[in-house]
mmCIF file of N, CA and C in Angstrom:
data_model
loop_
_atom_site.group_PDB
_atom_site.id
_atom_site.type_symbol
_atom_site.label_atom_id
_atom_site.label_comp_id
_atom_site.label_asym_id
_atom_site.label_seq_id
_atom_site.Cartn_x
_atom_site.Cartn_y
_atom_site.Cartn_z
ATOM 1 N N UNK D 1 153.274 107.500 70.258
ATOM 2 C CA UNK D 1 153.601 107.171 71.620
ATOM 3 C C UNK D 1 152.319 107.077 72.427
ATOM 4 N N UNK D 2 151.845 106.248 73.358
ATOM 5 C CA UNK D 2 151.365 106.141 74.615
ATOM 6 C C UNK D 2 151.663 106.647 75.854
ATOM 7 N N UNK D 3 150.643 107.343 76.546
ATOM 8 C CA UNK D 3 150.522 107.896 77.575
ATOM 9 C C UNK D 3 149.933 107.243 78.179
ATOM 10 N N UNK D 4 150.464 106.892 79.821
ATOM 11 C CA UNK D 4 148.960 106.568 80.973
ATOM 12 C C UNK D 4 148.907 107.752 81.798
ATOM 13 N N UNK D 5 147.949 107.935 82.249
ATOM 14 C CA UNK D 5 147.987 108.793 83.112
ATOM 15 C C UNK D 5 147.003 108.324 84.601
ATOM 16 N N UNK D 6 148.094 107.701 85.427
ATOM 17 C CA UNK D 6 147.392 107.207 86.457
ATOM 18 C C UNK D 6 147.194 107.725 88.291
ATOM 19 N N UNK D 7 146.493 107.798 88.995
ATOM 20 C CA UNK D 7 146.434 108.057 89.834
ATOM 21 C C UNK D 7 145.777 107.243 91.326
ATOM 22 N N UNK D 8 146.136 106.575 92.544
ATOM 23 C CA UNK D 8 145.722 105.571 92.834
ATOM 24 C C UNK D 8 145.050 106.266 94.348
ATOM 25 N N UNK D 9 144.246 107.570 94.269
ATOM 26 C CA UNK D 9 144.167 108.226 95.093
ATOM 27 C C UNK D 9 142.873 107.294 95.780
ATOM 28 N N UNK D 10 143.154 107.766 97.503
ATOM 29 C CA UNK D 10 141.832 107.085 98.215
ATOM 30 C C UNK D 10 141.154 107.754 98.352
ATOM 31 N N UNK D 11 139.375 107.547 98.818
ATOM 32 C CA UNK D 11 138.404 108.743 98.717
ATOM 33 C C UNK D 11 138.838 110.014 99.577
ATOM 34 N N UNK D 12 139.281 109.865 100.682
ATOM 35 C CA UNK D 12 139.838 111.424 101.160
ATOM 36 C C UNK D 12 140.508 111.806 100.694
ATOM 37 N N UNK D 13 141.634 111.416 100.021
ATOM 38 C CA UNK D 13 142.687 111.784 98.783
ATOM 39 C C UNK D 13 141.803 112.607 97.725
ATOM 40 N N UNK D 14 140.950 111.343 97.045
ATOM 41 C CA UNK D 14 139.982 112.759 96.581
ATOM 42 C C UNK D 14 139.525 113.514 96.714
ATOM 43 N N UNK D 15 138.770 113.445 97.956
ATOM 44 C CA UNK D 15 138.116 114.313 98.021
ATOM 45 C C UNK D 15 138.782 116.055 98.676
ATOM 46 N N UNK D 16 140.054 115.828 99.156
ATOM 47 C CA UNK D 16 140.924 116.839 99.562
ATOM 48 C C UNK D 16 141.486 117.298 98.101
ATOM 49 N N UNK D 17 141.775 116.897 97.137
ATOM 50 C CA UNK D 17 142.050 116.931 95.886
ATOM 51 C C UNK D 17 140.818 117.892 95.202
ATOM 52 N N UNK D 18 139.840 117.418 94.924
ATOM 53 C CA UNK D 18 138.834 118.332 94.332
ATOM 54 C C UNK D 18 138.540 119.362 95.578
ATOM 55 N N UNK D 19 138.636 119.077 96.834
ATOM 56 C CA UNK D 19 138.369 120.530 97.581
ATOM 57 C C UNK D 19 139.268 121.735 96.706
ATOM 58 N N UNK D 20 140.640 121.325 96.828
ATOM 59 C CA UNK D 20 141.340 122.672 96.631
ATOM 60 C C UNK D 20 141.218 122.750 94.591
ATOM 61 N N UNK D 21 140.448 121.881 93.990
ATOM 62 C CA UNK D 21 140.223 122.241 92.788
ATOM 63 C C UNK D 21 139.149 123.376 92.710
ATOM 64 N N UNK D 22 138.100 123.140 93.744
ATOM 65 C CA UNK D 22 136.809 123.997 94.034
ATOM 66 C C UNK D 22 137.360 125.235 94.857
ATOM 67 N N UNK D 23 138.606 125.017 95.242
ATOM 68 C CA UNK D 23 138.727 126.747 95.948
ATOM 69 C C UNK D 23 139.542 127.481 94.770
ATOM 70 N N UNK D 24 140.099 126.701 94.006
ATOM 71 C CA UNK D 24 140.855 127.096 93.018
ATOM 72 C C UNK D 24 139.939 127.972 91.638
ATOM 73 N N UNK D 25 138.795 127.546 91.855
ATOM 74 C CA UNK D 25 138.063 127.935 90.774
ATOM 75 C C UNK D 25 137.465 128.847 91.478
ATOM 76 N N UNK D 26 136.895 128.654 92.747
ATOM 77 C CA UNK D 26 136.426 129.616 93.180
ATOM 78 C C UNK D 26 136.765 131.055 93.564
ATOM 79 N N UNK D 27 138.333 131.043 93.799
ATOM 80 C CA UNK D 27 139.307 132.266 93.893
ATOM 81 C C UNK D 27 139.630 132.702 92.333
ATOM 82 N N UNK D 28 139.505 131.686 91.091
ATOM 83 C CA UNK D 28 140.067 132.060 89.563
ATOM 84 C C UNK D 28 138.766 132.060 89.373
ATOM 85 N N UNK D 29 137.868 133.268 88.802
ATOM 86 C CA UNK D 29 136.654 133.193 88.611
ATOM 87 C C UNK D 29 136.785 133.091 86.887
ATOM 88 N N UNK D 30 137.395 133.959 86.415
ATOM 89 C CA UNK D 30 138.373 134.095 84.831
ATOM 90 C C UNK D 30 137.997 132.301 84.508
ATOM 91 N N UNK D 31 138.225 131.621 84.622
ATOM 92 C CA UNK D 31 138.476 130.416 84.502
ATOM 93 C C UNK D 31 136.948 129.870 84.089
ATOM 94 N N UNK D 32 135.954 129.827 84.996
ATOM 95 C CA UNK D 32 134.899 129.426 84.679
ATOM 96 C C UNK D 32 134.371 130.140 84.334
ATOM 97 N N UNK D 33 134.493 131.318 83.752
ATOM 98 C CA UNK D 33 134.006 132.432 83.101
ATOM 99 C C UNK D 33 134.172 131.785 81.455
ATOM 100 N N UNK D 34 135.462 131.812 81.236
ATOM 101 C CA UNK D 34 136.020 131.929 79.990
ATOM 102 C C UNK D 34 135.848 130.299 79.724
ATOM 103 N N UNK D 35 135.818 129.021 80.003
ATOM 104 C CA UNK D 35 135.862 127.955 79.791
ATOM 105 C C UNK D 35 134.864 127.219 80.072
ATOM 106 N N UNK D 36 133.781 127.602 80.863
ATOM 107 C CA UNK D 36 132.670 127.061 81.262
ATOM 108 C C UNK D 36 133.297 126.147 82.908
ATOM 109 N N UNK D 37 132.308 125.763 83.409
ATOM 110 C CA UNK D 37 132.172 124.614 84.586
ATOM 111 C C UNK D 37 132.320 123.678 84.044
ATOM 112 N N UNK D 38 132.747 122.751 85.023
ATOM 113 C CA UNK D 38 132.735 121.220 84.637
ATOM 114 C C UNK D 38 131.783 120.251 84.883
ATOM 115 N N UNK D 39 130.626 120.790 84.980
ATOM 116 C CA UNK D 39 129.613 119.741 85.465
ATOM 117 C C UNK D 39 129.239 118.945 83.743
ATOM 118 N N UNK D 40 129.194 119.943 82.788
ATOM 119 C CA UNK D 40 129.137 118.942 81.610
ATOM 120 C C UNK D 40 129.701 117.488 81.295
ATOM 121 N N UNK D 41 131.390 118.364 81.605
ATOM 122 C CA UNK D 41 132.053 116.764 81.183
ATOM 123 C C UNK D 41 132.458 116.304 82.618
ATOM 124 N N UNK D 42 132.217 116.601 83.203
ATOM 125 C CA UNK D 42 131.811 115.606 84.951
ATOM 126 C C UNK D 42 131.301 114.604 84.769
ATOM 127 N N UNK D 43 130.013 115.129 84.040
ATOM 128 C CA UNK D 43 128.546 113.878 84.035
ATOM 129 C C UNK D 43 128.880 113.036 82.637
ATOM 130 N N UNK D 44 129.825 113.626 82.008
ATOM 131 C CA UNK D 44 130.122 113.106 80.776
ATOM 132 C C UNK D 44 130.970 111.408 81.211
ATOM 133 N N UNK D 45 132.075 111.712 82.356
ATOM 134 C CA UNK D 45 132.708 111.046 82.796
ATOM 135 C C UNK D 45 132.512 110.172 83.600
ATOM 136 N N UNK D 46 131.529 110.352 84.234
ATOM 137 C CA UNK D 46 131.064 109.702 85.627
ATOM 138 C C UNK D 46 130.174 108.501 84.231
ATOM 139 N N UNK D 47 129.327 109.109 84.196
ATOM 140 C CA UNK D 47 128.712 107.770 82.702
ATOM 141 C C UNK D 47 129.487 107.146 81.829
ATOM 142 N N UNK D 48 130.701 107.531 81.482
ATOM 143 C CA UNK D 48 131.480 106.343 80.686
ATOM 144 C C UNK D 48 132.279 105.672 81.525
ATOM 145 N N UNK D 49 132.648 106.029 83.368
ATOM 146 C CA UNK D 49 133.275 105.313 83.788
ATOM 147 C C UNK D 49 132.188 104.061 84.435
ATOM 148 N N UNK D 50 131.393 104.760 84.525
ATOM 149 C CA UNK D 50 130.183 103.473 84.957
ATOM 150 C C UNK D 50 130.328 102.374 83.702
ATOM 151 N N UNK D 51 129.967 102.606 82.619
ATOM 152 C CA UNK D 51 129.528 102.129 81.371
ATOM 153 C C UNK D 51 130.814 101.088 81.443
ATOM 154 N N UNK D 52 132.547 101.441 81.614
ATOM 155 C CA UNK D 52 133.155 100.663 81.272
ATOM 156 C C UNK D 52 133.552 99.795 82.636
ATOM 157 N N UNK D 53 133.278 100.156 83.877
ATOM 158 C CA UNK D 53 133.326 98.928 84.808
ATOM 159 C C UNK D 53 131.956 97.866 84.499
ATOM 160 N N UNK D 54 130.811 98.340 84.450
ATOM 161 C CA UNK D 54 130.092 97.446 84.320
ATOM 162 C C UNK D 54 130.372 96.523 83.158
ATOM 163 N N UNK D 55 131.009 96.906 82.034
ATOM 164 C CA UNK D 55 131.080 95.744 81.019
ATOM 165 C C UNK D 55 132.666 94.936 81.661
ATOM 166 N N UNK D 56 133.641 95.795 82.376
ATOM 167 C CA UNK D 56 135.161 95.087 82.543
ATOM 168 C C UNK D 56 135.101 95.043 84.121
ATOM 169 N N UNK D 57 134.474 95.714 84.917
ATOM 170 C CA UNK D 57 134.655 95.302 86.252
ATOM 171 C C UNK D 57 133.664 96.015 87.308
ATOM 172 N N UNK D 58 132.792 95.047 87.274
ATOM 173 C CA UNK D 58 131.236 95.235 88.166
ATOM 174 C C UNK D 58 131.582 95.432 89.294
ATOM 175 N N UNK D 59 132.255 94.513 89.625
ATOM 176 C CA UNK D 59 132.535 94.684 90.933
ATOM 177 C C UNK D 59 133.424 95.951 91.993
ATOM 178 N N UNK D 60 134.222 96.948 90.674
ATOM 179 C CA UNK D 60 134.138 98.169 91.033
ATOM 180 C C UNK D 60 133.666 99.356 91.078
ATOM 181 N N UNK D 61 132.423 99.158 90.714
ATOM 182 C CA UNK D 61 131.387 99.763 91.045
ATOM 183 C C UNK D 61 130.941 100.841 92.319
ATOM 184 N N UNK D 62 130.850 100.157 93.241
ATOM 185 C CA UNK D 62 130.721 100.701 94.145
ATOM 186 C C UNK D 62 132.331 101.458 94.885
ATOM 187 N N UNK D 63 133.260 101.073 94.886
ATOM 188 C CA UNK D 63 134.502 101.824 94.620
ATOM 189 C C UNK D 63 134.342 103.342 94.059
ATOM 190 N N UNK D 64 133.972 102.934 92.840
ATOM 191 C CA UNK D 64 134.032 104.227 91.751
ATOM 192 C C UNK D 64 132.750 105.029 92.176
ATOM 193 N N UNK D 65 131.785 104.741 92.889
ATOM 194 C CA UNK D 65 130.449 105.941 93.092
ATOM 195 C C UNK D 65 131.360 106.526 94.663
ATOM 196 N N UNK D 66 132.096 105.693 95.323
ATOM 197 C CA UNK D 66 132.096 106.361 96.680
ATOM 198 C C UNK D 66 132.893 107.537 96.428
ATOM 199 N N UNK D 67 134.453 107.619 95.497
ATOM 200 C CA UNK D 67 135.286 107.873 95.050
ATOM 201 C C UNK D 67 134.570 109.522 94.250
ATOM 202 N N UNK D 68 133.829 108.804 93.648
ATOM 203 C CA UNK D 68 133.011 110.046 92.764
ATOM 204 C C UNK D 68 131.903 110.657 93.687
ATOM 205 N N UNK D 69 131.493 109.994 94.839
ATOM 206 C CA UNK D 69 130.936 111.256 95.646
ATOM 207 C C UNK D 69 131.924 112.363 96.461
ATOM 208 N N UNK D 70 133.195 111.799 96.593
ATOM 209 C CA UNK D 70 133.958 112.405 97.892
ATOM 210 C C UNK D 70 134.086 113.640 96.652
ATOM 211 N N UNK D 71 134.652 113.803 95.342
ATOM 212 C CA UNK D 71 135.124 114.253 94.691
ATOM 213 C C UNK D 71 133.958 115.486 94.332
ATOM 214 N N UNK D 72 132.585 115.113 94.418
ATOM 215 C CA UNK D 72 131.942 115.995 93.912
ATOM 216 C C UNK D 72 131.457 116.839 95.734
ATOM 217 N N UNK D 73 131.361 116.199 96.319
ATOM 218 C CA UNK D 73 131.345 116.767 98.063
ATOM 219 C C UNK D 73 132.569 117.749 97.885
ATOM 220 N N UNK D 74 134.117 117.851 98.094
ATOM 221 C CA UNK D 74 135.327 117.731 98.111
ATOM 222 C C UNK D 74 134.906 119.385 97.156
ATOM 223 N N UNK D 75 134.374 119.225 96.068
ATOM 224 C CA UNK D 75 134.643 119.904 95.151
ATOM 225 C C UNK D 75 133.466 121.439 95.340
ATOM 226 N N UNK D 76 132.387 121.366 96.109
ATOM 227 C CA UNK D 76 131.630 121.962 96.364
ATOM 228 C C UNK D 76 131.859 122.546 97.439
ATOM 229 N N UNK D 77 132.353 122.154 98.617
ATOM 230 C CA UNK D 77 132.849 122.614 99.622
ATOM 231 C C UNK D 77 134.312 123.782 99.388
ATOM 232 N N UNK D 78 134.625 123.087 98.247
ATOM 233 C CA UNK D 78 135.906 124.066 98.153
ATOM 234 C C UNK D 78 135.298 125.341 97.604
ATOM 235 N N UNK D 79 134.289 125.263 96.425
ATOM 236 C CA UNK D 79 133.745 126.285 96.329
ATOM 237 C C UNK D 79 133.312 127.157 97.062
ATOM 238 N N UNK D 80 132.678 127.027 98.131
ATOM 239 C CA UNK D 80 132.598 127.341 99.340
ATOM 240 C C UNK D 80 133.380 127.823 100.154
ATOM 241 N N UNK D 81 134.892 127.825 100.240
ATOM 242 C CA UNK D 81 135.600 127.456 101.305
ATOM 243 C C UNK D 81 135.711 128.919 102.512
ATOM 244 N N UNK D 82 134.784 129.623 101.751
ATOM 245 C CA UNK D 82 135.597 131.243 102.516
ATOM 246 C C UNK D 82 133.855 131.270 103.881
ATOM 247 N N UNK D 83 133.293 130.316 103.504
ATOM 248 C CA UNK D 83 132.133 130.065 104.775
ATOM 249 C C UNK D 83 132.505 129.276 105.712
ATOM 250 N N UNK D 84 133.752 128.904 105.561
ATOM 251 C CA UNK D 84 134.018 127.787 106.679
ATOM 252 C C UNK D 84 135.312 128.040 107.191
ATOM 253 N N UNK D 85 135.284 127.763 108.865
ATOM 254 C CA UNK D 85 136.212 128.357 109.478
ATOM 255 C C UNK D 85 137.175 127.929 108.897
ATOM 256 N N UNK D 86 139.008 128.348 109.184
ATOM 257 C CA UNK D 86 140.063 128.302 108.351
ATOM 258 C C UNK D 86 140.381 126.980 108.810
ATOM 259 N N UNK D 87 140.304 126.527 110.186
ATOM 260 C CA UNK D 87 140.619 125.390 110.916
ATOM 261 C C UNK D 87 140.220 124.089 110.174
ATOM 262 N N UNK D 88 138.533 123.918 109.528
ATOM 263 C CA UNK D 88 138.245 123.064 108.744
ATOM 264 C C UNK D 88 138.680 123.358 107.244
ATOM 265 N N UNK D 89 139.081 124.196 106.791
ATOM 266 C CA UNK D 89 139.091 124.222 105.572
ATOM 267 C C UNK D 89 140.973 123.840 105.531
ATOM 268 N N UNK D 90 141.836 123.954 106.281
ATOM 269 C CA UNK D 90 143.414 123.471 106.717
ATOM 270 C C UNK D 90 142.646 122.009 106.631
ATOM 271 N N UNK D 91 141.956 121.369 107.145
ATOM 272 C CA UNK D 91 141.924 119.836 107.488
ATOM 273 C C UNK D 91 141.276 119.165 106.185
ATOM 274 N N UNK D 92 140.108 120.466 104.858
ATOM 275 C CA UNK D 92 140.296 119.404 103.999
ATOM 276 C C UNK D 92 140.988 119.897 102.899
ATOM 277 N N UNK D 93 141.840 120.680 102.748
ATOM 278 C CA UNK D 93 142.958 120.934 101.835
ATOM 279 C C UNK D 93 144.284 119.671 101.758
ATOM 280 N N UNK D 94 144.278 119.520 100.736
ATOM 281 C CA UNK D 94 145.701 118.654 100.347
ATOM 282 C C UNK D 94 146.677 119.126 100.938
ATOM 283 N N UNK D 95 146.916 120.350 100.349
ATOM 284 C CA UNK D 95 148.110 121.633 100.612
ATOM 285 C C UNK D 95 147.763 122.394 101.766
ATOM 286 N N UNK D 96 148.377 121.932 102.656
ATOM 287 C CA UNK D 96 148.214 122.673 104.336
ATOM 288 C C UNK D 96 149.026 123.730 104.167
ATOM 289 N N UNK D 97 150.249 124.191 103.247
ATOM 290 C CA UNK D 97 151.396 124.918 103.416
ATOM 291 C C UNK D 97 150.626 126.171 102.610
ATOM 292 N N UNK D 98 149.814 126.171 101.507
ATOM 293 C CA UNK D 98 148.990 127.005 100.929
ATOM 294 C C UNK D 98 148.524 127.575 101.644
ATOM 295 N N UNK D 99 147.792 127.422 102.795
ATOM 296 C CA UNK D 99 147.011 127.822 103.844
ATOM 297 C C UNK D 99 147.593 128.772 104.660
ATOM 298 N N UNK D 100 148.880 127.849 105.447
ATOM 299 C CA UNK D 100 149.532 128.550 106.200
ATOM 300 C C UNK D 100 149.730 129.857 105.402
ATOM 301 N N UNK D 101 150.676 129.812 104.508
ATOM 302 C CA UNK D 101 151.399 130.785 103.591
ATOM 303 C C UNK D 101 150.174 131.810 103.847
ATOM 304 N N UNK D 102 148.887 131.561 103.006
ATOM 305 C CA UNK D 102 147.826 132.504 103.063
ATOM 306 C C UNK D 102 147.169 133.343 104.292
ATOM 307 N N UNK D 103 147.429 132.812 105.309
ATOM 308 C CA UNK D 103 147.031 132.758 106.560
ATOM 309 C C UNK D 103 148.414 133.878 107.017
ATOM 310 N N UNK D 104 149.385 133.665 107.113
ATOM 311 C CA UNK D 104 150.449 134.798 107.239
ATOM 312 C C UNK D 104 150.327 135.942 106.228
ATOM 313 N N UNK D 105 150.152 135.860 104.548
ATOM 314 C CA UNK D 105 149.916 136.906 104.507
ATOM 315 C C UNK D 105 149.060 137.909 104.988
ATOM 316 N N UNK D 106 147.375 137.466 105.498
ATOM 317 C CA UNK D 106 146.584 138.056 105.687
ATOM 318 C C UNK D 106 147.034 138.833 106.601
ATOM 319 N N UNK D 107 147.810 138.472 107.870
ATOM 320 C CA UNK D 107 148.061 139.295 108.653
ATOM 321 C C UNK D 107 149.038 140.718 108.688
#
């Protein structure tokens, strides 16, 4: 059988997407402990997706670097997220209801 696995997200899409991947790792420390970071196969990915637009579609190129900066911005910031007031970190979360939720328990 065949699988696609597709996603038609826009760069703030991404990049709100890898934010809460980067707070996710950053609150599951277990995780990048036991499995390593992803900057290996990050860079692994980012070079074969270059490699196969330039031979099937040049012209998305620049698409795919803006896309792959929001994602690696997005993703660092989330790491981050406990330096930045709650107000910005609600605006780049996907999941606003996570927040809230978290935000009531604290109190």
């Amino acid at each position: 059988s065949k699988v696609r696995h597709s996603h038609n997200y826009s760069a703030i899409e991404e990049f709100k997407r890898y934010f809460d991947i980067g707070v996710f790792h950053a609150t599951e420390k277990w995780i990048r402990k036991t499995f390593g970071g992803a900057g290996g196969e990050g860079k692994k990915f980012l070079y074969s997706e270059f490699k196969y637009l330039l031979k099937n579609q040049p012209s998305m190129i620049p698409q795919s670097m803006m896309n792959n900066m929001f994602k690696i911005i997005g993703y660092k910031l989330g790491q981050n997220y406990s330096k930045l007031p709650l107000s910005l970190v609600k605006k780049c979360s996907i999941h606003k209801r996570f927040w809230k939720e978290k935000n009531n328990s604290n109190n």
